[in-house]
PDB file of C-alpha atoms in Angstrom:
ATOM      1  CA  MET S 327       2.113   5.746  15.769  1.00 91.00           C
ATOM      2  CA  TRP S 328       2.431   1.958  15.062  1.00 92.00           C
ATOM      3  CA  HIS S 329       4.995   1.440  12.028  1.00 92.00           C
ATOM      4  CA  TYR S 330       5.750  -1.076   8.904  1.00 91.00           C
ATOM      5  CA  GLU S 331       8.301  -0.506   6.043  1.00 94.00           C
ATOM      6  CA  ARG S 332       9.984  -3.797   3.793  1.00 94.00           C
ATOM      7  CA  SER S 333      12.281  -2.771   1.666  1.00 96.00           C
ATOM      8  CA  ILE S 334      12.648  -5.699  -1.309  1.00 95.00           C
ATOM      9  CA  ASP S 335      15.628  -5.513  -4.672  1.00 96.00           C
ATOM     10  CA  ALA S 336      13.367  -7.471  -7.842  1.00 96.00           C
ATOM     11  CA  ASP S 337      14.337  -7.923 -11.119  1.00 96.00           C
ATOM     12  CA  ALA S 338      12.007  -5.798 -12.190  1.00 96.00           C
ATOM     13  CA  THR S 339      13.075  -1.802 -14.505  1.00 97.00           C
ATOM     14  CA  PRO S 340      11.299   1.375 -12.203  1.00 98.00           C
ATOM     15  CA  ALA S 341       8.139   1.271 -15.047  1.00 97.00           C
ATOM     16  CA  ALA S 342       7.091  -2.294 -14.290  1.00 97.00           C
ATOM     17  CA  VAL S 343       7.105  -1.949 -10.891  1.00 97.00           C
ATOM     18  CA  TRP S 344       4.926   1.198 -11.946  1.00 98.00           C
ATOM     19  CA  ALA S 345       3.448  -0.283 -14.355  1.00 97.00           C
ATOM     20  CA  ARG S 346       1.522  -2.409 -11.314  1.00 96.00           C
ATOM     21  CA  TYR S 347       1.013   0.359  -8.852  1.00 96.00           C
ATOM     22  CA  THR S 348      -1.081   2.277 -11.466  1.00 97.00           C
ATOM     23  CA  ASP S 349      -3.089  -0.559 -12.323  1.00 96.00           C
ATOM     24  CA  VAL S 350      -4.909  -0.481  -9.420  1.00 94.00           C
ATOM     25  CA  ALA S 351      -7.688  -3.082 -11.338  1.00 93.00           C
ATOM     26  CA  THR S 352      -4.773  -5.974 -10.792  1.00 93.00           C
ATOM     27  CA  TRP S 353      -3.899  -5.230  -6.947  1.00 92.00           C
ATOM     28  CA  PRO S 354      -5.374  -8.333  -6.410  1.00 92.00           C
ATOM     29  CA  GLU S 355      -2.706 -10.044  -7.931  1.00 92.00           C
ATOM     30  CA  TRP S 356      -0.180  -9.064  -6.335  1.00 92.00           C
ATOM     31  CA  ASN S 357      -2.171  -8.110  -2.546  1.00 87.00           C
ATOM     32  CA  ALA S 358      -2.850 -11.004  -0.357  1.00 76.00           C
ATOM     33  CA  GLY S 359      -6.410 -10.373   1.105  1.00 78.00           C
ATOM     34  CA  MET S 360      -7.846  -7.822  -1.406  1.00 86.00           C
ATOM     35  CA  GLU S 361     -10.416  -8.698  -3.382  1.00 90.00           C
ATOM     36  CA  LYS S 362     -10.898  -5.676  -5.561  1.00 92.00           C
ATOM     37  CA  MET S 363      -9.495  -1.549  -5.973  1.00 93.00           C
ATOM     38  CA  THR S 364     -10.521   0.970  -7.521  1.00 95.00           C
ATOM     39  CA  LEU S 365     -10.106   4.445  -7.803  1.00 97.00           C
ATOM     40  CA  ASP S 366     -12.513   7.105  -9.289  1.00 96.00           C
ATOM     41  CA  GLY S 367      -9.732   9.506 -11.401  1.00 95.00           C
ATOM     42  CA  PRO S 368      -5.906   9.868 -12.291  1.00 97.00           C
ATOM     43  CA  PHE S 369      -3.479   7.494 -10.556  1.00 97.00           C
ATOM     44  CA  ALA S 370      -2.412  10.874  -9.073  1.00 97.00           C
ATOM     45  CA  GLY S 371      -3.001  13.167  -5.815  1.00 96.00           C
ATOM     46  CA  GLY S 372      -6.804  13.363  -4.484  1.00 97.00           C
ATOM     47  CA  SER S 373      -8.803  11.110  -6.481  1.00 97.00           C
ATOM     48  CA  THR S 374     -10.499   8.390  -4.256  1.00 97.00           C
ATOM     49  CA  GLY S 375     -11.698   5.475  -4.305  1.00 96.00           C
ATOM     50  CA  VAL S 376     -12.890   2.457  -2.358  1.00 95.00           C
ATOM     51  CA  ILE S 377     -10.005  -0.834  -1.404  1.00 91.00           C
ATOM     52  CA  THR S 378     -12.226  -4.295  -0.717  1.00 90.00           C
ATOM     53  CA  ASN S 379     -11.114  -7.048   1.180  1.00 83.00           C
ATOM     54  CA  ALA S 380     -12.019 -10.402   2.907  1.00 75.00           C
ATOM     55  CA  GLN S 381     -11.917  -9.810   6.301  1.00 75.00           C
ATOM     56  CA  GLN S 382     -12.539  -4.935   6.258  1.00 76.00           C
ATOM     57  CA  GLY S 383     -15.125  -5.177   3.922  1.00 82.00           C
ATOM     58  CA  PRO S 384     -14.602  -1.797   1.564  1.00 91.00           C
ATOM     59  CA  ALA S 385     -13.406   0.949   3.123  1.00 91.00           C
ATOM     60  CA  PRO S 386     -12.673   4.409   1.214  1.00 95.00           C
ATOM     61  CA  PHE S 387      -9.146   5.868   0.812  1.00 95.00           C
ATOM     62  CA  THR S 388      -7.825   8.763  -0.830  1.00 97.00           C
ATOM     63  CA  LEU S 389      -4.472   9.489  -2.836  1.00 97.00           C
ATOM     64  CA  VAL S 390      -1.997  11.510  -1.828  1.00 94.00           C
ATOM     65  CA  ASP S 391       1.542  13.033  -1.847  1.00 91.00           C
ATOM     66  CA  VAL S 392       1.484  11.109  -5.337  1.00 97.00           C
ATOM     67  CA  VAL S 393       5.226  11.304  -7.265  1.00 97.00           C
ATOM     68  CA  ASP S 394       5.178   9.507 -10.845  1.00 97.00           C
ATOM     69  CA  GLY S 395       7.248   6.539 -11.324  1.00 97.00           C
ATOM     70  CA  VAL S 396       8.739   6.391  -7.924  1.00 98.00           C
ATOM     71  CA  SER S 397       5.881   6.562  -5.204  1.00 98.00           C
ATOM     72  CA  PHE S 398       3.053   7.740  -3.359  1.00 97.00           C
ATOM     73  CA  THR S 399       0.318   6.669  -0.114  1.00 97.00           C
ATOM     74  CA  THR S 400      -2.921   6.538   0.505  1.00 95.00           C
ATOM     75  CA  GLN S 401      -5.056   7.218   3.352  1.00 96.00           C
ATOM     76  CA  THR S 402      -7.868   5.529   4.464  1.00 91.00           C
ATOM     77  CA  GLN S 403      -9.945   7.091   8.111  1.00 91.00           C
ATOM     78  CA  ILE S 404      -9.858   2.976  10.575  1.00 87.00           C
ATOM     79  CA  ASP S 405     -12.496   4.746  12.410  1.00 88.00           C
ATOM     80  CA  GLU S 406     -12.558   8.233  14.276  1.00 91.00           C
ATOM     81  CA  ASN S 407      -9.228   8.282  15.558  1.00 92.00           C
ATOM     82  CA  VAL S 408      -7.012   6.516  13.482  1.00 92.00           C
ATOM     83  CA  VAL S 409      -5.872   7.248   9.699  1.00 92.00           C
ATOM     84  CA  VAL S 410      -3.968   4.243   8.121  1.00 90.00           C
ATOM     85  CA  ARG S 411      -1.406   5.624   5.955  1.00 94.00           C
ATOM     86  CA  SER S 412       1.095   3.363   3.055  1.00 93.00           C
ATOM     87  CA  HIS S 413       3.996   4.956   1.218  1.00 96.00           C
ATOM     88  CA  CYS S 414       4.646   2.346  -1.607  1.00 96.00           C
ATOM     89  CA  LYS S 415       8.099   4.202  -3.552  1.00 98.00           C
ATOM     90  CA  VAL S 416       9.703   2.732  -6.184  1.00 98.00           C
ATOM     91  CA  VAL S 417      13.719   3.172  -7.168  1.00 97.00           C
ATOM     92  CA  ALA S 418      15.999   1.588  -9.441  1.00 97.00           C
ATOM     93  CA  ALA S 419      18.818  -1.370  -7.722  1.00 96.00           C
ATOM     94  CA  GLY S 420      21.342  -1.861 -10.229  1.00 91.00           C
ATOM     95  CA  ALA S 421      19.121  -3.638 -13.170  1.00 93.00           C
ATOM     96  CA  GLY S 422      16.236  -4.000 -11.993  1.00 96.00           C
ATOM     97  CA  SER S 423      14.917  -1.873  -8.464  1.00 97.00           C
ATOM     98  CA  THR S 424      14.010  -1.475  -4.010  1.00 97.00           C
ATOM     99  CA  ILE S 425      10.999  -1.908  -3.831  1.00 97.00           C
ATOM    100  CA  THR S 426       9.327   0.294  -0.503  1.00 97.00           C
ATOM    101  CA  HIS S 427       6.863  -0.762   1.941  1.00 94.00           C
ATOM    102  CA  ARG S 428       5.624   0.879   4.850  1.00 95.00           C
ATOM    103  CA  THR S 429       2.248   0.842   6.136  1.00 91.00           C
ATOM    104  CA  GLU S 430       1.231   3.239  10.417  1.00 94.00           C
ATOM    105  CA  LEU S 431      -1.742   3.612  11.990  1.00 92.00           C
ATOM    106  CA  ASP S 432      -1.684   7.513  13.250  1.00 94.00           C
ATOM    107  CA  GLY S 433      -3.528   8.902  15.554  1.00 93.00           C
ATOM    108  CA  PRO S 434      -5.003   8.423  19.634  1.00 94.00           C
ATOM    109  CA  GLY S 435      -5.650   4.459  20.264  1.00 88.00           C
ATOM    110  CA  SER S 436      -3.113   3.808  16.900  1.00 89.00           C
ATOM    111  CA  ASP S 437      -0.195   1.732  19.520  1.00 89.00           C
ATOM    112  CA  GLU S 438      -2.986  -0.034  20.483  1.00 88.00           C
ATOM    113  CA  MET S 439      -4.935  -0.483  17.282  1.00 86.00           C
ATOM    114  CA  GLY S 440      -1.417  -1.939  15.714  1.00 85.00           C
ATOM    115  CA  ALA S 441      -0.839  -4.207  18.763  1.00 86.00           C
ATOM    116  CA  ALA S 442      -3.924  -5.934  17.871  1.00 85.00           C
ATOM    117  CA  ILE S 443      -3.935  -5.601  14.253  1.00 79.00           C
ATOM    118  CA  GLY S 444       0.574  -5.532  13.170  1.00 78.00           C
ATOM    119  CA  GLN S 445       1.015  -8.682  13.029  1.00 78.00           C
ATOM    120  CA  PHE S 446      -1.937  -9.348  10.120  1.00 75.00           C
ATOM    121  CA  LEU S 447      -0.645  -6.164   8.157  1.00 75.00           C
ATOM    122  CA  SER S 448       3.024  -6.604   8.270  1.00 76.00           C
ATOM    123  CA  GLY S 449       2.057 -10.249   7.418  1.00 73.00           C
ATOM    124  CA  GLY S 450      -0.003  -8.449   4.138  1.00 79.00           C
ATOM    125  CA  ILE S 451       3.110  -6.241   3.121  1.00 85.00           C
ATOM    126  CA  ASP S 452       5.697  -9.180   3.324  1.00 84.00           C
ATOM    127  CA  ALA S 453       3.366 -10.953   1.736  1.00 86.00           C
ATOM    128  CA  GLY S 454       2.129  -8.321  -1.106  1.00 89.00           C
ATOM    129  CA  LEU S 455       6.366  -7.457  -1.696  1.00 91.00           C
ATOM    130  CA  ASP S 456       7.200 -10.873  -3.478  1.00 92.00           C
ATOM    131  CA  ALA S 457       4.076 -11.234  -4.782  1.00 93.00           C
ATOM    132  CA  LEU S 458       4.531  -7.827  -6.580  1.00 95.00           C
ATOM    133  CA  ALA S 459       8.224  -8.132  -7.321  1.00 94.00           C
ATOM    134  CA  LYS S 460       7.335 -11.774  -9.223  1.00 94.00           C
ATOM    135  CA  VAL S 461       4.050  -9.915 -11.034  1.00 94.00           C
ATOM    136  CA  ALA S 462       6.416  -7.082 -12.195  1.00 94.00           C
ATOM    137  CA  SER S 463       9.264  -8.801 -13.726  1.00 90.00           C
TER     138      SER S 463
END
């Protein structure tokens, strides 16, 4: 399994960050490289949608492990062997919050895929976190 995780402290409250998470149509404002995000249903476990970015085009995803106001995971099947999971969490920290994003590639071949695209994935996490903190403040 390949993974990358980063946390930042933000001036934004957890509620403001959560509001940005649940408004998936605005994700391209803070998620670098994303062109469009749609969700077919509520922001709840089991709902599905499509992430579209310039590099890979549209990719279906499923929301899993949603804890309202705190955390969620998206899961996308990359190929017949590898799944990508993106874990996002926000918790109160002082007058603001700590935001954590973690991406995992799991399954046979995930280490090799991580070696090939890990730098791209981790750069997107870093830029996305910084932008999210700004737009949520």
